mmCIF file of C-alpha atoms in Angstrom:
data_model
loop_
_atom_site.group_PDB
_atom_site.id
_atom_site.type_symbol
_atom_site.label_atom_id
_atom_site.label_comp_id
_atom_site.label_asym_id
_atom_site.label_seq_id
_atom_site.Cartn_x
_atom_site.Cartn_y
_atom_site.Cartn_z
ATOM 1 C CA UNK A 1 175.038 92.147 174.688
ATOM 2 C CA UNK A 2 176.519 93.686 177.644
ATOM 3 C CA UNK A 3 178.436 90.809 178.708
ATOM 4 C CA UNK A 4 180.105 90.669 175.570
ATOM 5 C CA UNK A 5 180.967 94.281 175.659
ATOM 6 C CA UNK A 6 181.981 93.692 179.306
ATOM 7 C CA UNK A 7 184.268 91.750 178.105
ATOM 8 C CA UNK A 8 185.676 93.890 175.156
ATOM 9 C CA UNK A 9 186.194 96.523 177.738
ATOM 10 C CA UNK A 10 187.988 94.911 180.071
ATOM 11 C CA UNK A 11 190.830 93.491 177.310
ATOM 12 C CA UNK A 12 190.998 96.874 175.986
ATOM 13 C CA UNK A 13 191.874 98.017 179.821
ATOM 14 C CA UNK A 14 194.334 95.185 179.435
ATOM 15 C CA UNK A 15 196.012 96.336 176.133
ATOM 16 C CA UNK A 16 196.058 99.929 177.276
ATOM 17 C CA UNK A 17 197.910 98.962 180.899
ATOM 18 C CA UNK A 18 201.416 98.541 179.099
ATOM 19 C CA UNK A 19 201.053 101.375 176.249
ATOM 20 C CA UNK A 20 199.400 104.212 178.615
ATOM 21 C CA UNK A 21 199.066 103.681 181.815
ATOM 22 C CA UNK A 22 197.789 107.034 182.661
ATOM 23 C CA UNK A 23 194.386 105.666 181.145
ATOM 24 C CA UNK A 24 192.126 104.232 183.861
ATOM 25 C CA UNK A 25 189.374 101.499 183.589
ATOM 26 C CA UNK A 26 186.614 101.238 185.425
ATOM 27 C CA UNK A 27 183.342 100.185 185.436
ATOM 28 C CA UNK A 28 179.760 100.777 187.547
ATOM 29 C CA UNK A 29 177.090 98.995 188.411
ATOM 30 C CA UNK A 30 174.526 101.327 188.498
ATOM 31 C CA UNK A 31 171.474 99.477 189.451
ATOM 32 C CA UNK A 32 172.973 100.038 192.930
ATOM 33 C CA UNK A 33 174.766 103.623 192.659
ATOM 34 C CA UNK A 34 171.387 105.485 191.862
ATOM 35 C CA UNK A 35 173.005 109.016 192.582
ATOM 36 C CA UNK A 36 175.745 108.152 189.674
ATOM 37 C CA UNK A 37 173.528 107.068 187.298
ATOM 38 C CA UNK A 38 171.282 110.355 187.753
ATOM 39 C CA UNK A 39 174.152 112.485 188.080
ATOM 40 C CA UNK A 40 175.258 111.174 184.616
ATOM 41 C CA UNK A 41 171.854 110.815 183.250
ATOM 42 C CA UNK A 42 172.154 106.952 182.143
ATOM 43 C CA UNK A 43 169.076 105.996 180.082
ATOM 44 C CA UNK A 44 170.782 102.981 178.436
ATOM 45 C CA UNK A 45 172.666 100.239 178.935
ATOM 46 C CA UNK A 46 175.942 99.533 178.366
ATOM 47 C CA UNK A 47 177.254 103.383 178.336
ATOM 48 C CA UNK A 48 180.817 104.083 178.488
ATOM 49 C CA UNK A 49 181.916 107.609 179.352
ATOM 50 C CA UNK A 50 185.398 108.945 179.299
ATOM 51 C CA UNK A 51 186.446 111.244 181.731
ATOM 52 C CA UNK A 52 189.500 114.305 180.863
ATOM 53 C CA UNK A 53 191.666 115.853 183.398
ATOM 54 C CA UNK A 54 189.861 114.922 186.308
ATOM 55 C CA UNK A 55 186.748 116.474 185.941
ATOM 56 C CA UNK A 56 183.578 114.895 186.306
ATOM 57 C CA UNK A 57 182.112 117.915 184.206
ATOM 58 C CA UNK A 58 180.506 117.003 180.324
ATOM 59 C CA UNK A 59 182.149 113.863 180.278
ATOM 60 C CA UNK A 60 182.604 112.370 176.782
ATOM 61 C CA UNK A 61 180.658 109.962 175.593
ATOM 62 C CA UNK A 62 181.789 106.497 173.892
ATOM 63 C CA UNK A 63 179.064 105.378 171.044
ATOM 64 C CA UNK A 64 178.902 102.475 169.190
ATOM 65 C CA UNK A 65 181.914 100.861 170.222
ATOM 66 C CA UNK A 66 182.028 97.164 170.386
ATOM 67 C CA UNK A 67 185.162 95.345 169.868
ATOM 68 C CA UNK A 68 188.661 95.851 172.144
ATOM 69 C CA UNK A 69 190.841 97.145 169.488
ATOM 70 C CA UNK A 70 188.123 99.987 168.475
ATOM 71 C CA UNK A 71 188.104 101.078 172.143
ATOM 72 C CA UNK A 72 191.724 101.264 172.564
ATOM 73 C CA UNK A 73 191.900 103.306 169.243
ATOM 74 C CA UNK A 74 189.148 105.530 170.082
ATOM 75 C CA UNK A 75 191.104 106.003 173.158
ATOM 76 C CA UNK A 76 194.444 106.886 171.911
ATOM 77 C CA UNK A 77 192.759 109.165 169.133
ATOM 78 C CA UNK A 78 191.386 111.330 172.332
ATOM 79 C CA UNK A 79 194.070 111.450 173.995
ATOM 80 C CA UNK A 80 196.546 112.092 171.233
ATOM 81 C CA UNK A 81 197.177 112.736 167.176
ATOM 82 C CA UNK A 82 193.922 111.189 165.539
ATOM 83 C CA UNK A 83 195.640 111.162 162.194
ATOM 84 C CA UNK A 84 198.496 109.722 160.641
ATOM 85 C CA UNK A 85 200.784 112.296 158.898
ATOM 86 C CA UNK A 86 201.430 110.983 155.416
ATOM 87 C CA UNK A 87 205.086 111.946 153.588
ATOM 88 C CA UNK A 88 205.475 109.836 151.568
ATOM 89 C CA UNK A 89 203.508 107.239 148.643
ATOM 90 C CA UNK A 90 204.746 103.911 150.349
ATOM 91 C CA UNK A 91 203.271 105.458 153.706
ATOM 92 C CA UNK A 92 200.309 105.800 151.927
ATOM 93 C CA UNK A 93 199.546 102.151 150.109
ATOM 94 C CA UNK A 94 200.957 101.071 153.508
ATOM 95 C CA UNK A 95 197.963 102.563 155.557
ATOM 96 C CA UNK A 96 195.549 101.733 152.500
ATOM 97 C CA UNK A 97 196.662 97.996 152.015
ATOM 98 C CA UNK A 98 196.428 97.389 155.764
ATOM 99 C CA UNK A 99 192.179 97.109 156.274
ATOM 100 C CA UNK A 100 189.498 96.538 154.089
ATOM 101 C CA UNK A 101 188.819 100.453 154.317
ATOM 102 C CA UNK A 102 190.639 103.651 154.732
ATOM 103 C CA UNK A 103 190.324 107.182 155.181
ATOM 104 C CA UNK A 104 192.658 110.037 153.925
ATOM 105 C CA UNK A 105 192.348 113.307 153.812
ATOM 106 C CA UNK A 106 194.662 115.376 150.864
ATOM 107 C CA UNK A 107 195.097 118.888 151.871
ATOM 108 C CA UNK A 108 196.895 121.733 150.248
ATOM 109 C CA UNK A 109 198.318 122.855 153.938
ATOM 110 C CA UNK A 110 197.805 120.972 157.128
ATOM 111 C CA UNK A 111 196.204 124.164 158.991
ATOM 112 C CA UNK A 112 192.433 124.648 158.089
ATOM 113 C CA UNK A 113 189.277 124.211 159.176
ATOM 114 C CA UNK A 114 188.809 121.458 156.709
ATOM 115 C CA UNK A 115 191.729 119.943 157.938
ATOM 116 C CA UNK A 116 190.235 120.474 161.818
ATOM 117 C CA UNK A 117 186.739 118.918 160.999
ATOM 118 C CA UNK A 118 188.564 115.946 159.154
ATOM 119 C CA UNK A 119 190.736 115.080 162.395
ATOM 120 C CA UNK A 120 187.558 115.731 164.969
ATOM 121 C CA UNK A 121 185.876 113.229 162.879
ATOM 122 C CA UNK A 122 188.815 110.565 162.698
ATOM 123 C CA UNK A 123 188.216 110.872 166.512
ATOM 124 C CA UNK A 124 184.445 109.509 165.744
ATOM 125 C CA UNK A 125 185.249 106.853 163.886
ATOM 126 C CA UNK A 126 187.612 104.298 165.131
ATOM 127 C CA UNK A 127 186.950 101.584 163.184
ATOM 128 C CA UNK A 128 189.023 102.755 160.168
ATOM 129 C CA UNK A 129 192.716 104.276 159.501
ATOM 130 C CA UNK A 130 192.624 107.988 158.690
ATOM 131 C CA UNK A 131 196.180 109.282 157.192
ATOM 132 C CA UNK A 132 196.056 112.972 156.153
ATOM 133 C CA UNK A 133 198.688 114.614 153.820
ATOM 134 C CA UNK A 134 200.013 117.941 152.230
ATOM 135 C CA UNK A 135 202.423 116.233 149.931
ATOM 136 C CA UNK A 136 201.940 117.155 146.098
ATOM 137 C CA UNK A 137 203.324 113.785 145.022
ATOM 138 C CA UNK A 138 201.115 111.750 147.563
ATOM 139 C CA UNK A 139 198.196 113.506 146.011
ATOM 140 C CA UNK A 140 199.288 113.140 142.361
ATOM 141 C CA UNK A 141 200.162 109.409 142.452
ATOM 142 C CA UNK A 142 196.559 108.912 143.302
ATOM 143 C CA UNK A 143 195.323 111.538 140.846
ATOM 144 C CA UNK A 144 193.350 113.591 143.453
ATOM 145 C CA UNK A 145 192.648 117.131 143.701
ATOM 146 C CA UNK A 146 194.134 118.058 147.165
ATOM 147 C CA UNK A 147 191.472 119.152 149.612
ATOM 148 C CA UNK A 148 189.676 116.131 149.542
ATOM 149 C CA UNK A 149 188.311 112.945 151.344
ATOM 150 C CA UNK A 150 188.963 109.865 150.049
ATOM 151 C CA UNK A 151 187.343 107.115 150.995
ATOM 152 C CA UNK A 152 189.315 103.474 150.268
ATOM 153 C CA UNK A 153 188.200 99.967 149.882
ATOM 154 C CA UNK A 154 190.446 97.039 149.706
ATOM 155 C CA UNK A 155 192.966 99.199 148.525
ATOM 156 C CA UNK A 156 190.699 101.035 145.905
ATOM 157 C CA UNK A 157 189.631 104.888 145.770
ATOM 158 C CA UNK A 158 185.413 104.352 146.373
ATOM 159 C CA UNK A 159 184.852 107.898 146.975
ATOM 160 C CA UNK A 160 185.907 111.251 146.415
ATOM 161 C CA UNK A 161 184.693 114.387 149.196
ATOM 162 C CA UNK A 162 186.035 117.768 148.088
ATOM 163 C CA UNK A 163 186.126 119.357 151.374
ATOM 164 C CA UNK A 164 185.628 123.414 151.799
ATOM 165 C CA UNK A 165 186.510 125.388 154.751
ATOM 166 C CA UNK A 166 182.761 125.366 156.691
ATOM 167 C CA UNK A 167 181.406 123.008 154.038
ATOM 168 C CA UNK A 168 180.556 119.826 155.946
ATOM 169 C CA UNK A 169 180.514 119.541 159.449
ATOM 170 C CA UNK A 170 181.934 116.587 161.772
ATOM 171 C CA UNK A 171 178.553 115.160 161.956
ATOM 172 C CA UNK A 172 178.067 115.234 157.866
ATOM 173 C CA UNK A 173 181.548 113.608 157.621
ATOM 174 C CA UNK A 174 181.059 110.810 160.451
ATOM 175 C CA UNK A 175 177.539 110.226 158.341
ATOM 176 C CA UNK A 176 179.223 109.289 154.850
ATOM 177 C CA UNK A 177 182.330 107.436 156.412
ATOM 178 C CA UNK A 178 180.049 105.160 157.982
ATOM 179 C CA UNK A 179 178.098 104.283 155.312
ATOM 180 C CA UNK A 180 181.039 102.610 153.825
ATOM 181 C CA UNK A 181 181.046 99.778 156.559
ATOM 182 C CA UNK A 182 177.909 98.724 154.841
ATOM 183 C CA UNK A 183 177.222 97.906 151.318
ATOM 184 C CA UNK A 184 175.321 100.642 149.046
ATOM 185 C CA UNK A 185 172.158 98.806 149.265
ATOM 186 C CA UNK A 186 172.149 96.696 152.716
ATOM 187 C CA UNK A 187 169.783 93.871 152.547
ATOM 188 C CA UNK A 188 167.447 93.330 155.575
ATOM 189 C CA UNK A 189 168.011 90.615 158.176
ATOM 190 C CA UNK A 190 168.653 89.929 161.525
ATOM 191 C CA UNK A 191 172.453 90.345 161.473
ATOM 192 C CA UNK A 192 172.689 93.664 159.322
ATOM 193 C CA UNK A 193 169.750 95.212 161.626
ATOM 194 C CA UNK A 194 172.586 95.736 164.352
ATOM 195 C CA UNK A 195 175.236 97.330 161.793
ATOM 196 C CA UNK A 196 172.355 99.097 160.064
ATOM 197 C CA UNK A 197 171.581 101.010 163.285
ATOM 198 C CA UNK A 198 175.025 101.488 164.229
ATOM 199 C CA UNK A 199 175.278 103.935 161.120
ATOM 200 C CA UNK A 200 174.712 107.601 162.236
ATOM 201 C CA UNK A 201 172.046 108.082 159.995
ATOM 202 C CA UNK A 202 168.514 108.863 160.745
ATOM 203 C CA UNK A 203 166.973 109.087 157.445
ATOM 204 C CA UNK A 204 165.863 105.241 155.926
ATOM 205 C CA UNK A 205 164.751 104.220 152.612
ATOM 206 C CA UNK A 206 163.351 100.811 152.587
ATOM 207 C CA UNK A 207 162.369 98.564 148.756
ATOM 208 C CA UNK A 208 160.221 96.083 149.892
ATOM 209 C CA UNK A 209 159.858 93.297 147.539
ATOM 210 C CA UNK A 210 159.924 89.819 146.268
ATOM 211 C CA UNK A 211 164.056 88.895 145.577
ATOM 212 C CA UNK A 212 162.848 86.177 143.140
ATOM 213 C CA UNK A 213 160.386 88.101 140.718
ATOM 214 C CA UNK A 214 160.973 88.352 137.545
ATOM 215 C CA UNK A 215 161.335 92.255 137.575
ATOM 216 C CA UNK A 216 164.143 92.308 140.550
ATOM 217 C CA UNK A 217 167.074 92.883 138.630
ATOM 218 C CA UNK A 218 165.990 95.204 137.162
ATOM 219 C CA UNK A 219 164.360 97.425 140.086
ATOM 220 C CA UNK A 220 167.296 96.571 141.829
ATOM 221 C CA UNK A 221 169.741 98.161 140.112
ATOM 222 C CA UNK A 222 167.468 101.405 139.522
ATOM 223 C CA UNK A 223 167.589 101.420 143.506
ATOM 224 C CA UNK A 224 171.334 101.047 143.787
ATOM 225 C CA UNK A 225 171.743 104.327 141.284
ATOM 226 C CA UNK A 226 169.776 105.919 143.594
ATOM 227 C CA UNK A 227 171.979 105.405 146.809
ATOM 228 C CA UNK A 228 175.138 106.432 144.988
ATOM 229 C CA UNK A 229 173.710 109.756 144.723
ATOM 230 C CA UNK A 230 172.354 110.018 148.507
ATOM 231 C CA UNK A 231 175.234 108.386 150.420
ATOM 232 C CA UNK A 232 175.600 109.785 153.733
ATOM 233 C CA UNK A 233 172.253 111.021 153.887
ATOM 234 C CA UNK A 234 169.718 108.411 153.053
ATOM 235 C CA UNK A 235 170.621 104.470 153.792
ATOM 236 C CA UNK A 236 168.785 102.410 151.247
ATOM 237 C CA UNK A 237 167.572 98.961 153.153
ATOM 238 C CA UNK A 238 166.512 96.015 150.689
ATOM 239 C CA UNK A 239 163.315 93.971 152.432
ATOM 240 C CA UNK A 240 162.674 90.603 150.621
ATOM 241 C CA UNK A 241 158.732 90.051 151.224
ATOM 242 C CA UNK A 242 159.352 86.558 150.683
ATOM 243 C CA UNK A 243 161.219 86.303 154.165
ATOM 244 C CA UNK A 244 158.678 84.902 156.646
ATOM 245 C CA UNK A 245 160.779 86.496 159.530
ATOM 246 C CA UNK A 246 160.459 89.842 157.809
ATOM 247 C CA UNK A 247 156.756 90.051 158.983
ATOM 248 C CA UNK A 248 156.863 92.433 161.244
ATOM 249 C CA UNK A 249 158.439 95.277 159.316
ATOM 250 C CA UNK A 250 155.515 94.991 156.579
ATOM 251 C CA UNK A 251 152.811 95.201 160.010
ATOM 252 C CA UNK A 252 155.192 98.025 160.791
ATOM 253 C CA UNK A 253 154.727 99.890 157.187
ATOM 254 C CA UNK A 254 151.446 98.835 156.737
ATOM 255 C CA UNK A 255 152.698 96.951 153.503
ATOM 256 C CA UNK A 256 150.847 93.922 152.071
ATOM 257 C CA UNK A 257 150.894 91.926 149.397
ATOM 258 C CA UNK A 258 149.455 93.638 146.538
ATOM 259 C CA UNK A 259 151.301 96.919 147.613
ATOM 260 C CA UNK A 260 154.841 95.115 146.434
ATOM 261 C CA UNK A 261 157.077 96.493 144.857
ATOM 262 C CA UNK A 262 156.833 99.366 147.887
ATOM 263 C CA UNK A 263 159.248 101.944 149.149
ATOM 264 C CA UNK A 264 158.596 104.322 152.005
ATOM 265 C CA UNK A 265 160.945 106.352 153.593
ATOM 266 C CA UNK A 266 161.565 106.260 157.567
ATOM 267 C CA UNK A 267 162.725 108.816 160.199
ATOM 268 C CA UNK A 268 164.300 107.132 162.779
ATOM 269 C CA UNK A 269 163.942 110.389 165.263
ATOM 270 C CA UNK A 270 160.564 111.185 164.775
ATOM 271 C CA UNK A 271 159.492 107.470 163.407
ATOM 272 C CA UNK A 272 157.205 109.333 160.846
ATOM 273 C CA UNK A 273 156.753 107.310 157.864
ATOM 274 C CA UNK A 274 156.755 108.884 153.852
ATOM 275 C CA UNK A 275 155.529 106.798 150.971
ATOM 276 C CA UNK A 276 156.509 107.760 147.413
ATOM 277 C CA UNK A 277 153.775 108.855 145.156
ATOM 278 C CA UNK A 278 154.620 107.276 142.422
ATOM 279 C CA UNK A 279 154.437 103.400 141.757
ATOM 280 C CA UNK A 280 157.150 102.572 139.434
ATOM 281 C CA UNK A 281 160.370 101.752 140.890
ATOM 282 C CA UNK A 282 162.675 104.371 138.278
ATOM 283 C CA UNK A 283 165.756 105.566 138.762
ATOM 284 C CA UNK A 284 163.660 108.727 138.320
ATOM 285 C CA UNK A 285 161.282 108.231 141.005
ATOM 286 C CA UNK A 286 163.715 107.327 143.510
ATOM 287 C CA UNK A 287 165.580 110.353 143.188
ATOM 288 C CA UNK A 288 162.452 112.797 143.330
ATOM 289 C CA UNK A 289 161.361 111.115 146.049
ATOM 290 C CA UNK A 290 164.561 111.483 147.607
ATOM 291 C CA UNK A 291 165.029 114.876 146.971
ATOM 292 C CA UNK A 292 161.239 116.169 148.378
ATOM 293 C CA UNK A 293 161.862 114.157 151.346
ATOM 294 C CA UNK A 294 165.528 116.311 152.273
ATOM 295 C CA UNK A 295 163.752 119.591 151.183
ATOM 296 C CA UNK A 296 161.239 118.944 153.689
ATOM 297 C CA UNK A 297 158.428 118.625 150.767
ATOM 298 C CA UNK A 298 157.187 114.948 151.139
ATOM 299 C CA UNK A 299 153.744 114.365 152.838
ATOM 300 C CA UNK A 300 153.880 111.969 155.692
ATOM 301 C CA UNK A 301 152.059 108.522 155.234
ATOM 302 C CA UNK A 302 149.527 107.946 157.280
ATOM 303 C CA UNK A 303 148.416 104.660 157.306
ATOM 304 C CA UNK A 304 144.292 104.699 156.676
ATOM 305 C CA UNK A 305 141.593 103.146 155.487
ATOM 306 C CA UNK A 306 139.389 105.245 153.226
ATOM 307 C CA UNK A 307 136.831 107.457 155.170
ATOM 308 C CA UNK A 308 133.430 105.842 155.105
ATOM 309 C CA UNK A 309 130.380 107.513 153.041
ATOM 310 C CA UNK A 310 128.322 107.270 155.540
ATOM 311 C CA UNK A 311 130.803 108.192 158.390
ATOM 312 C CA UNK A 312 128.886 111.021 160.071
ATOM 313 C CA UNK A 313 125.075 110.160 159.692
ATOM 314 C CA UNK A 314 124.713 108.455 163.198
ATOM 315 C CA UNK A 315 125.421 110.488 166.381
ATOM 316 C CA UNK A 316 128.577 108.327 167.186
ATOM 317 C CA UNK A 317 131.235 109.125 164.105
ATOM 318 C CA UNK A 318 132.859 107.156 162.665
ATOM 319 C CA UNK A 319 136.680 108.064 162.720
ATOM 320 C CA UNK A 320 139.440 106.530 160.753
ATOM 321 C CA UNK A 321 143.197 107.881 160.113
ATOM 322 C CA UNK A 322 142.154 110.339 157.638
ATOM 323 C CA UNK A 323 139.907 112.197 158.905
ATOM 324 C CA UNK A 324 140.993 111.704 162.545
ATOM 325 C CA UNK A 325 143.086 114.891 162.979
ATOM 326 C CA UNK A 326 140.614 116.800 161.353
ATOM 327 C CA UNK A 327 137.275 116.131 163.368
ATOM 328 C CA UNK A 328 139.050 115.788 166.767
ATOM 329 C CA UNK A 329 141.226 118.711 166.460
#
């Protein structure tokens, strides 16, 4: 809510007085400063904006921040180093041991444009530690090939990005990172809906079915193979079709009943809606479906009810989703 974040704000303003002072606060109400609010273009609410050197030119803006401590590092990560500069192997387990996740980058030299996209997008995400090194040892204690990403959870390597110069862009990076706040298969409900649309990605896989038949287990764990593989760009979403207060997904999707076990795949950007083809829940079938839908190959669902024999015998037609686009346009 934006009292809530109101609040957030205004302690990180407090932190931020003693360590940098330079940094200013403030905050605008714009229902009654309409020339700031078009000047700035604000469509929703709360927006933060950070202004650099004065300039009210292309400020920057501050997504997806919610707590104090995340604003005051997303802060300092603007306005100064974003990384930490790992020497040494105790440095390391000390950055890796301190929060549930970590990010560090192992690079063969510390001047790249690997080494640039990794710090832009250690500006992005504030909620984790990113620690970057050159050091051979650092790299070899862990076993990793230097020029990689390596994603850490409770103190554990999870994954493994071999990063090329012009292989994955800030946005790519910020993507997968992300993902990591959430499990590999997030369950549906009212409290992971908010973290589920904090994560950068527009591209939504959804299982909808029962949690208690007899064949979850075993569908389940087909589906979690599948996100392994698509991490970063797909984020599989578990709907249990048991939950009453699930109800208006399935009027969303069109799903009922007899169409469980179902899994479509949603745009968020364009809200167009693919269904795979096949019915089987297979490790198999995920992945093809997966696959079409990246390379652009997937037919869009269009939710319809069959097209009537006898649709065009009376002199008012008889239109339904099918053959809608066709006859009108």
């Amino acid at each position: 809510s934006s009292q809530n974040l109101s609040e957030e704000f205004a302690e990180a303003a407090r932190q931020l007085k003693k360590e940098a002072p330079r940094i200013q606060f403030g905050k605008i109400d714009v229902t009654h400063q309409h020339d700031l609010r078009k000047e700035f273009n604000i469509q929703a609410f709360p927006t933060v904006k950070f202004f650099v050197n004065g300039s009210r030119e292309d400020p920057i803006d501050c997504k997806g921040v919610r707590k104090a401590s995340t604003f005051v590092t997303w802060v300092k990560r603007r306005t100064g180093p974003s990384t930490v500069l790992i020497n040494s192997t105790d440095q390391a387990e000390a950055i890796i041991k301190a929060d549930d996740l970590a990010v560090i980058g192992f690079f063969r030299e510390l001047h790249s444009d690997s080494v640039e996209v990794f710090c832009e997008t250690a500006r992005d995400v504030p909620e984790m530690p990113f620690g970057m090194t050159a050091s051979e040892d650092v790299g070899a204690n862990y076993g990793i090939q230097r020029n990689s990403l390596v994603v850490f959870k409770k103190g554990k390597p999870v994954h493994n990005e071999v990063l090329e110069d012009g292989g994955q862009s800030k946005l790519d990076l910020t993507r997968l990172i992300k993902t990591f706040t959430l499990d590999l298969v997030t369950e549906y409900n009212i409290e992971t809906s908010v973290k589920i649309f904090d994560v950068p990605v527009e591209n939504h896989i959804l299982l909808f079915t029962p949690t208690n038949s007899e064949t979850f287990s075993e569908i389940y764990e087909n589906y979690q193979s599948a996100a392994a593989e698509f991490r970063g760009k797909i984020l599989f979403v578990l709907v249990d079709t048991n939950e009453a207060r699930n109800g208006r997904i399935f009027e969303y999707f069109r799903i009922r009943d007899i169409d469980v076990p179902a899994v479509r795949i949603l745009n968020l950007t364009s809200e167009a809606k693919y269904k795979m083809p096949a019915d089987e829940v297979t490790v198999e079938n995920l992945k093809e479906f997966c696959q079409s839908y990246l390379n652009g190959k997937a037919k869009q669902h269009l939710s319809s009810e069959e097209i009537p024999q006898d649709w065009d015998k009376m002199p008012v037609k008889v239109l339904v989703g099918k053959n809608f686009n066709s006859i009108i346009f």
